[in-house]
Coordinates of N, CA and C in Angstrom, one line a residue:
M1 N 128.0 -47.3 -92.9 CA 128.6 -48.1 -92.0 C 129.4 -49.2 -92.5
T2 N 130.8 -49.5 -92.3 CA 131.5 -50.5 -92.8 C 131.6 -51.6 -91.7
I3 N 131.5 -52.8 -92.1 CA 131.5 -53.9 -91.1 C 132.8 -54.6 -91.3
T4 N 133.7 -54.7 -90.4 CA 134.9 -55.4 -90.5 C 134.7 -56.9 -90.1
L5 N 135.3 -57.8 -90.9 CA 135.2 -59.3 -90.5 C 135.9 -59.7 -89.2
N6 N 137.1 -59.0 -88.9 CA 138.0 -59.4 -87.8 C 138.4 -58.0 -87.2
N7 N 138.1 -58.0 -85.8 CA 138.3 -56.7 -85.1 C 139.4 -57.0 -84.1
T8 N 140.1 -58.1 -84.2 CA 141.1 -58.4 -83.2 C 142.4 -57.6 -83.6
T9 N 143.0 -57.2 -82.5 CA 144.1 -56.0 -82.6 C 145.2 -56.5 -83.6
K10 N 145.7 -57.7 -83.5 CA 146.7 -58.2 -84.5 C 146.6 -59.7 -84.8
I11 N 146.5 -60.0 -86.0 CA 146.1 -61.3 -86.5 C 147.4 -62.1 -86.5
N12 N 148.4 -61.6 -87.1 CA 149.8 -62.5 -87.2 C 150.7 -61.8 -86.5
K13 N 150.8 -62.7 -85.2 CA 151.8 -62.3 -84.3 C 153.2 -62.9 -84.9
P14 N 154.3 -62.1 -84.5 CA 155.6 -62.6 -85.0 C 156.0 -63.7 -84.2
K15 N 156.7 -64.9 -84.6 CA 157.2 -65.9 -84.0 C 158.2 -65.5 -83.0
I16 N 158.2 -66.1 -81.6 CA 159.2 -65.8 -80.6 C 160.5 -66.6 -80.9
R17 N 161.5 -65.7 -81.1 CA 162.9 -66.3 -81.4 C 163.5 -66.5 -80.1
V18 N 163.7 -67.8 -79.7 CA 164.2 -68.1 -78.4 C 165.8 -68.0 -78.6
G19 N 166.5 -67.7 -77.4 CA 167.9 -67.6 -77.3 C 168.6 -66.6 -78.2
R20 N 167.9 -65.4 -78.2 CA 168.4 -64.5 -79.1 C 168.7 -63.2 -78.2
G21 N 169.3 -63.4 -77.0 CA 169.7 -62.1 -76.1 C 168.7 -61.8 -75.1
I22 N 169.2 -61.2 -74.1 CA 168.7 -61.0 -72.8 C 167.4 -60.0 -73.0
G23 N 167.4 -59.3 -73.9 CA 166.3 -58.1 -74.2 C 165.1 -58.8 -74.7
S24 N 165.3 -59.9 -75.3 CA 164.0 -60.6 -76.0 C 163.0 -61.3 -74.9
G25 N 163.6 -61.5 -73.7 CA 162.7 -62.0 -72.8 C 162.8 -63.4 -72.7
K26 N 163.4 -63.9 -73.8 CA 163.6 -65.5 -73.8 C 164.9 -65.9 -74.2
G27 N 165.9 -65.3 -73.6 CA 167.4 -65.4 -73.8 C 168.0 -66.4 -73.1
K28 N 169.2 -66.4 -73.2 CA 170.1 -67.5 -72.3 C 169.5 -69.1 -72.2
T29 N 168.8 -69.1 -71.2 CA 168.2 -70.6 -71.1 C 166.8 -70.8 -72.1
S30 N 166.5 -69.9 -72.8 CA 165.6 -69.9 -73.8 C 164.1 -70.6 -73.1
G31 N 163.9 -70.1 -71.9 CA 162.5 -70.6 -71.4 C 162.6 -72.0 -70.8
R32 N 163.7 -72.7 -70.8 CA 163.9 -74.1 -70.4 C 164.3 -74.2 -68.9
G33 N 164.5 -73.1 -68.2 CA 164.8 -73.4 -66.6 C 166.5 -73.5 -66.7
V34 N 166.9 -74.1 -65.8 CA 168.4 -74.2 -65.7 C 168.6 -75.8 -65.5
K35 N 169.7 -76.1 -66.3 CA 170.1 -77.4 -66.3 C 169.2 -78.6 -66.3
G36 N 169.5 -80.0 -66.0 CA 168.7 -81.0 -65.9 C 168.3 -81.6 -67.2
Q37 N 167.7 -82.7 -67.2 CA 167.4 -83.5 -68.6 C 166.3 -82.7 -69.2
K38 N 165.4 -82.0 -68.8 CA 164.4 -81.4 -69.4 C 165.0 -80.2 -70.2
S39 N 166.1 -79.6 -69.8 CA 166.7 -78.4 -70.5 C 167.4 -78.8 -71.8
R40 N 167.9 -80.2 -71.9 CA 168.7 -80.5 -72.9 C 167.7 -80.8 -74.2
S41 N 168.4 -81.0 -75.4 CA 167.6 -81.3 -76.5 C 167.5 -82.9 -76.7
G42 N 166.5 -83.3 -77.5 CA 166.3 -84.7 -77.8 C 165.9 -85.6 -76.4
V43 N 165.0 -85.0 -75.7 CA 164.5 -85.6 -74.6 C 163.1 -86.0 -74.6
A44 N 162.6 -87.3 -74.5 CA 161.3 -87.6 -74.5 C 161.1 -88.5 -73.2
I45 N 160.5 -87.9 -72.2 CA 160.4 -88.6 -70.9 C 158.9 -88.7 -70.5
K46 N 158.1 -88.5 -71.4 CA 156.6 -88.3 -70.9 C 156.0 -89.7 -70.4
S47 N 156.5 -90.8 -70.9 CA 156.0 -92.1 -70.3 C 157.0 -92.9 -69.6
F48 N 158.2 -92.2 -69.3 CA 159.2 -93.0 -68.6 C 159.0 -93.1 -67.1
E49 N 159.1 -94.3 -66.5 CA 158.7 -94.4 -65.1 C 159.9 -95.0 -64.3
G50 N 161.2 -94.5 -64.7 CA 162.2 -94.8 -64.2 C 162.9 -96.2 -64.0
G51 N 162.7 -96.9 -65.1 CA 163.0 -98.2 -65.3 C 162.0 -99.4 -65.0
Q52 N 160.8 -98.9 -64.2 CA 159.8 -99.7 -63.9 C 159.0 -100.0 -65.4
M53 N 158.4 -101.0 -65.4 CA 157.6 -101.4 -66.6 C 156.6 -100.3 -66.7
P54 N 156.6 -99.4 -67.9 CA 155.4 -98.5 -68.0 C 154.0 -98.9 -68.0
L55 N 153.1 -98.0 -67.6 CA 151.8 -98.4 -67.7 C 151.0 -98.8 -69.0
Y56 N 151.6 -98.2 -70.1 CA 151.1 -98.6 -71.4 C 151.7 -100.2 -71.9
R57 N 152.7 -100.5 -71.3 CA 153.0 -102.0 -71.5 C 152.6 -102.9 -70.5
R58 N 152.1 -102.5 -69.3 CA 151.6 -103.5 -68.3 C 150.1 -103.8 -68.6
L59 N 149.4 -103.0 -69.2 CA 148.0 -103.3 -69.7 C 147.9 -104.1 -71.0
P60 N 146.9 -104.9 -71.0 CA 146.8 -105.8 -72.3 C 146.4 -105.0 -73.5
K61 N 146.8 -105.5 -74.7 CA 146.5 -104.8 -75.9 C 145.0 -105.2 -76.2
R62 N 144.2 -104.1 -76.5 CA 142.9 -104.3 -76.8 C 142.6 -103.9 -78.3
G63 N 143.2 -103.0 -78.8 CA 143.0 -102.5 -80.1 C 141.7 -101.8 -80.1
F64 N 141.0 -102.0 -81.3 CA 139.6 -101.6 -81.4 C 138.9 -102.6 -81.8
N65 N 138.5 -103.5 -80.6 CA 137.6 -104.7 -80.9 C 136.3 -104.2 -80.1
S66 N 135.3 -103.7 -80.8 CA 134.3 -103.3 -80.0 C 133.5 -104.5 -79.3
I67 N 133.3 -104.2 -78.0 CA 132.8 -105.2 -77.1 C 131.2 -105.6 -77.5
T68 N 130.6 -104.6 -77.9 CA 129.1 -104.7 -78.2 C 128.8 -105.3 -79.6
K69 N 129.9 -105.4 -80.5 CA 129.6 -105.7 -81.8 C 129.1 -107.0 -81.7
K70 N 128.2 -107.4 -82.8 CA 127.6 -108.8 -82.9 C 128.3 -109.4 -84.3
N71 N 128.7 -110.5 -84.3 CA 129.1 -111.0 -85.6 C 128.1 -111.2 -86.7
I72 N 128.2 -110.6 -87.6 CA 127.2 -110.6 -88.7 C 127.9 -111.5 -89.8
A73 N 127.0 -112.6 -90.2 CA 127.5 -113.3 -91.3 C 126.8 -112.7 -92.6
V74 N 127.5 -112.5 -93.7 CA 126.8 -112.0 -94.8 C 126.9 -113.0 -95.9
L75 N 125.8 -113.2 -96.7 CA 125.8 -114.3 -97.6 C 125.0 -113.5 -98.8
N76 N 125.6 -113.6 -100.0 CA 125.0 -113.0 -101.2 C 124.3 -114.1 -102.0
L77 N 123.4 -113.7 -102.8 CA 122.5 -114.7 -103.3 C 123.4 -115.4 -104.5
N78 N 124.5 -115.0 -105.0 CA 125.2 -115.6 -106.0 C 126.2 -116.6 -105.3
K79 N 126.4 -116.4 -104.0 CA 127.2 -117.4 -103.3 C 126.4 -118.5 -103.0
I80 N 124.9 -118.3 -102.6 CA 124.1 -119.4 -102.3 C 123.8 -120.2 -103.6
Q81 N 123.7 -119.7 -104.7 CA 123.6 -120.3 -106.0 C 124.6 -121.2 -106.3
Y82 N 125.8 -120.8 -106.0 CA 127.2 -121.4 -106.2 C 127.2 -122.6 -105.4
Y83 N 126.8 -122.7 -104.1 CA 126.8 -123.8 -103.3 C 125.7 -124.7 -103.7
I84 N 124.4 -124.2 -104.3 CA 123.5 -125.1 -104.6 C 124.0 -125.9 -105.9
D85 N 124.6 -125.2 -106.8 CA 125.2 -125.8 -108.1 C 126.4 -126.9 -107.7
R86 N 127.1 -126.7 -106.6 CA 128.1 -127.6 -106.1 C 127.5 -128.8 -105.3
K87 N 126.3 -128.6 -104.9 CA 125.6 -129.7 -104.2 C 125.8 -129.6 -102.9
S88 N 126.4 -128.5 -102.2 CA 126.6 -128.3 -100.9 C 125.3 -128.1 -100.2
I89 N 124.4 -127.3 -100.8 CA 123.2 -126.9 -100.3 C 122.0 -127.7 -101.1
K90 N 121.1 -128.3 -100.1 CA 120.0 -129.0 -101.0 C 118.8 -128.0 -100.9
V91 N 118.0 -127.9 -102.0 CA 117.2 -127.0 -102.4 C 115.9 -127.1 -101.6
D92 N 115.6 -128.4 -101.3 CA 114.5 -128.6 -100.6 C 114.6 -128.2 -98.9
D93 N 115.8 -128.2 -98.4 CA 116.0 -127.7 -97.2 C 115.8 -126.2 -96.7
I94 N 115.4 -126.0 -95.6 CA 115.1 -124.5 -95.1 C 116.5 -124.1 -95.0
L95 N 117.1 -123.0 -95.4 CA 118.4 -122.6 -95.3 C 118.5 -121.6 -94.0
N96 N 119.2 -122.1 -93.0 CA 119.3 -121.3 -91.8 C 120.7 -121.3 -91.2
T97 N 120.9 -120.5 -90.2 CA 122.1 -120.5 -89.6 C 122.8 -121.8 -89.3
N98 N 122.1 -122.5 -88.6 CA 122.6 -123.8 -88.3 C 123.2 -124.7 -89.3
I99 N 122.4 -124.9 -90.3 CA 122.9 -125.6 -91.5 C 124.1 -124.9 -92.1
L100 N 124.2 -123.7 -92.2 CA 125.3 -123.0 -93.0 C 126.5 -123.1 -92.0
K101 N 126.3 -123.1 -90.6 CA 127.5 -123.4 -89.8 C 127.9 -124.8 -89.8
K102 N 127.0 -125.8 -90.0 CA 127.5 -127.3 -90.1 C 128.3 -127.5 -91.3
L103 N 127.7 -126.8 -92.4 CA 128.5 -126.8 -93.8 C 129.8 -126.1 -93.8
R104 N 130.0 -125.3 -92.7 CA 131.1 -124.3 -92.7 C 131.0 -123.3 -93.8
L105 N 129.9 -122.9 -94.2 CA 129.8 -121.8 -95.2 C 129.8 -120.4 -94.5
I106 N 129.6 -120.3 -93.2 CA 129.6 -119.3 -92.5 C 130.5 -119.5 -91.3
N107 N 130.9 -118.5 -90.7 CA 131.8 -118.6 -89.4 C 130.9 -119.1 -88.2
K108 N 131.6 -119.9 -87.4 CA 130.7 -120.7 -86.3 C 130.4 -119.6 -85.3
N109 N 131.4 -118.3 -85.1 CA 131.1 -117.3 -84.2 C 129.8 -116.4 -84.6
S110 N 129.4 -116.6 -86.0 CA 128.4 -115.6 -86.4 C 127.1 -115.8 -85.5
V111 N 126.5 -114.5 -85.2 CA 125.4 -114.5 -84.4 C 124.0 -114.3 -85.3
I112 N 124.4 -113.2 -86.1 CA 123.3 -112.8 -87.2 C 123.6 -113.4 -88.6
L113 N 122.6 -113.6 -89.2 CA 122.7 -113.9 -90.6 C 122.0 -112.9 -91.6
K114 N 122.7 -112.3 -92.4 CA 122.1 -111.4 -93.4 C 122.4 -111.8 -95.0
I115 N 121.2 -111.7 -95.6 CA 121.1 -112.1 -97.1 C 121.3 -110.9 -97.8
L116 N 122.2 -110.8 -98.7 CA 122.2 -109.7 -99.6 C 122.0 -109.9 -101.0
G117 N 121.6 -109.1 -101.9 CA 121.1 -109.4 -103.2 C 122.0 -109.3 -104.3
S118 N 123.4 -109.4 -104.1 CA 124.3 -109.3 -105.1 C 124.3 -110.7 -106.1
G119 N 124.3 -110.6 -107.2 CA 124.2 -111.8 -108.1 C 122.7 -112.2 -108.4
E120 N 122.6 -113.4 -109.1 CA 121.3 -113.9 -109.3 C 121.0 -115.2 -108.9
I121 N 119.7 -115.5 -108.5 CA 119.5 -117.0 -108.0 C 118.5 -117.7 -109.0
K122 N 118.7 -118.8 -109.4 CA 118.0 -119.6 -110.3 C 116.9 -120.6 -109.6
D123 N 117.6 -121.3 -108.5 CA 116.6 -122.2 -107.9 C 115.8 -121.7 -106.7
K124 N 114.6 -122.3 -106.8 CA 113.6 -121.9 -105.6 C 114.0 -122.4 -104.3
I125 N 114.3 -121.6 -103.3 CA 114.8 -122.0 -102.0 C 114.2 -121.2 -100.9
N126 N 114.2 -121.9 -99.8 CA 113.5 -121.2 -98.6 C 114.5 -120.9 -97.6
I127 N 114.6 -119.6 -97.2 CA 115.7 -119.1 -96.4 C 115.2 -118.5 -95.1
E128 N 115.8 -118.9 -93.9 CA 115.5 -118.3 -92.8 C 116.7 -117.4 -92.2
A129 N 116.6 -116.1 -92.1 CA 117.6 -115.2 -91.8 C 117.1 -114.1 -90.9
D130 N 118.1 -113.5 -90.2 CA 117.8 -112.4 -89.4 C 117.5 -111.1 -90.0
M131 N 118.2 -110.9 -91.1 CA 118.1 -109.7 -91.9 C 118.3 -110.1 -93.4
A132 N 117.7 -109.2 -94.2 CA 117.7 -109.3 -95.7 C 117.5 -108.1 -96.4
S133 N 118.4 -107.9 -97.4 CA 118.2 -106.6 -98.2 C 117.0 -106.6 -99.0
K134 N 116.5 -105.4 -99.5 CA 115.3 -105.5 -100.3 C 115.3 -106.2 -101.6
S135 N 116.5 -105.9 -102.3 CA 116.9 -106.5 -103.6 C 117.0 -108.1 -103.4
A136 N 117.4 -108.6 -102.3 CA 117.5 -110.1 -101.9 C 116.1 -110.6 -101.8
I137 N 115.3 -110.0 -101.2 CA 114.0 -110.4 -100.9 C 113.0 -110.3 -102.4
E138 N 113.2 -109.5 -103.1 CA 112.6 -109.2 -104.5 C 113.0 -110.3 -105.4
K139 N 114.5 -110.5 -105.3 CA 114.9 -111.7 -106.4 C 114.4 -113.0 -106.0
L140 N 114.3 -113.4 -104.6 CA 114.0 -114.7 -104.1 C 112.5 -114.9 -104.4
E141 N 111.7 -113.8 -104.1 CA 110.2 -114.0 -104.4 C 110.0 -114.1 -106.0
K142 N 110.8 -113.5 -106.7 CA 110.7 -113.5 -108.2 C 110.9 -114.9 -108.7
V143 N 111.8 -115.7 -108.1 CA 112.1 -117.2 -108.5 C 111.0 -118.0 -108.0
G144 N 110.3 -117.6 -106.6 CA 109.4 -118.5 -106.1 C 109.9 -119.0 -104.9
G145 N 111.0 -118.6 -104.4 CA 111.4 -118.9 -103.1 C 110.9 -117.9 -102.0
S146 N 111.1 -118.2 -100.7 CA 110.7 -117.2 -99.7 C 111.8 -117.1 -98.8
I147 N 111.7 -115.9 -98.1 CA 112.5 -115.7 -97.0 C 111.8 -115.3 -95.7
K148 N 112.2 -116.0 -94.6 CA 111.5 -115.6 -93.3 C 112.5 -115.0 -92.4
L149 N 112.1 -113.8 -92.0 CA 112.9 -113.0 -91.2 C 112.6 -113.1 -89.7
K150 N 113.6 -113.5 -89.0 CA 113.4 -113.5 -87.6 C 113.7 -112.3 -86.9
K151 N 112.8 -112.0 -85.8 CA 112.9 -110.7 -85.1 C 113.8 -111.0 -83.9

């Protein structure tokens, strides 16, 4: 018994050639009806509301700004070390969102602070953050610092 992959009667149907005589079934007006704006070429009246300001222009632009998205401030270890070297951050302070916002190192609209482990850190520092990557926790503990994760 042979199995056929496709048992439809005809796979490649020929393209309908409009405006090619009465016998074709799509002759004369080519399926566009009689007269009027829609029968002519080059017509785009899908959102035209007769001179009234169209709906898509009356509504405000929202783009794709997720309403539920929380602003996450991301801080790498090399960035923290850079600010320690520049004396912006004191090593004996507990580094948290409030201090970073005061120093303008993270955006004031940030809700969550995440520490990432890119780069190296030389100084022992205590950090209080919402989230941290495994590599960041490892590197901080190796230097002797600590990270407290808020729930």
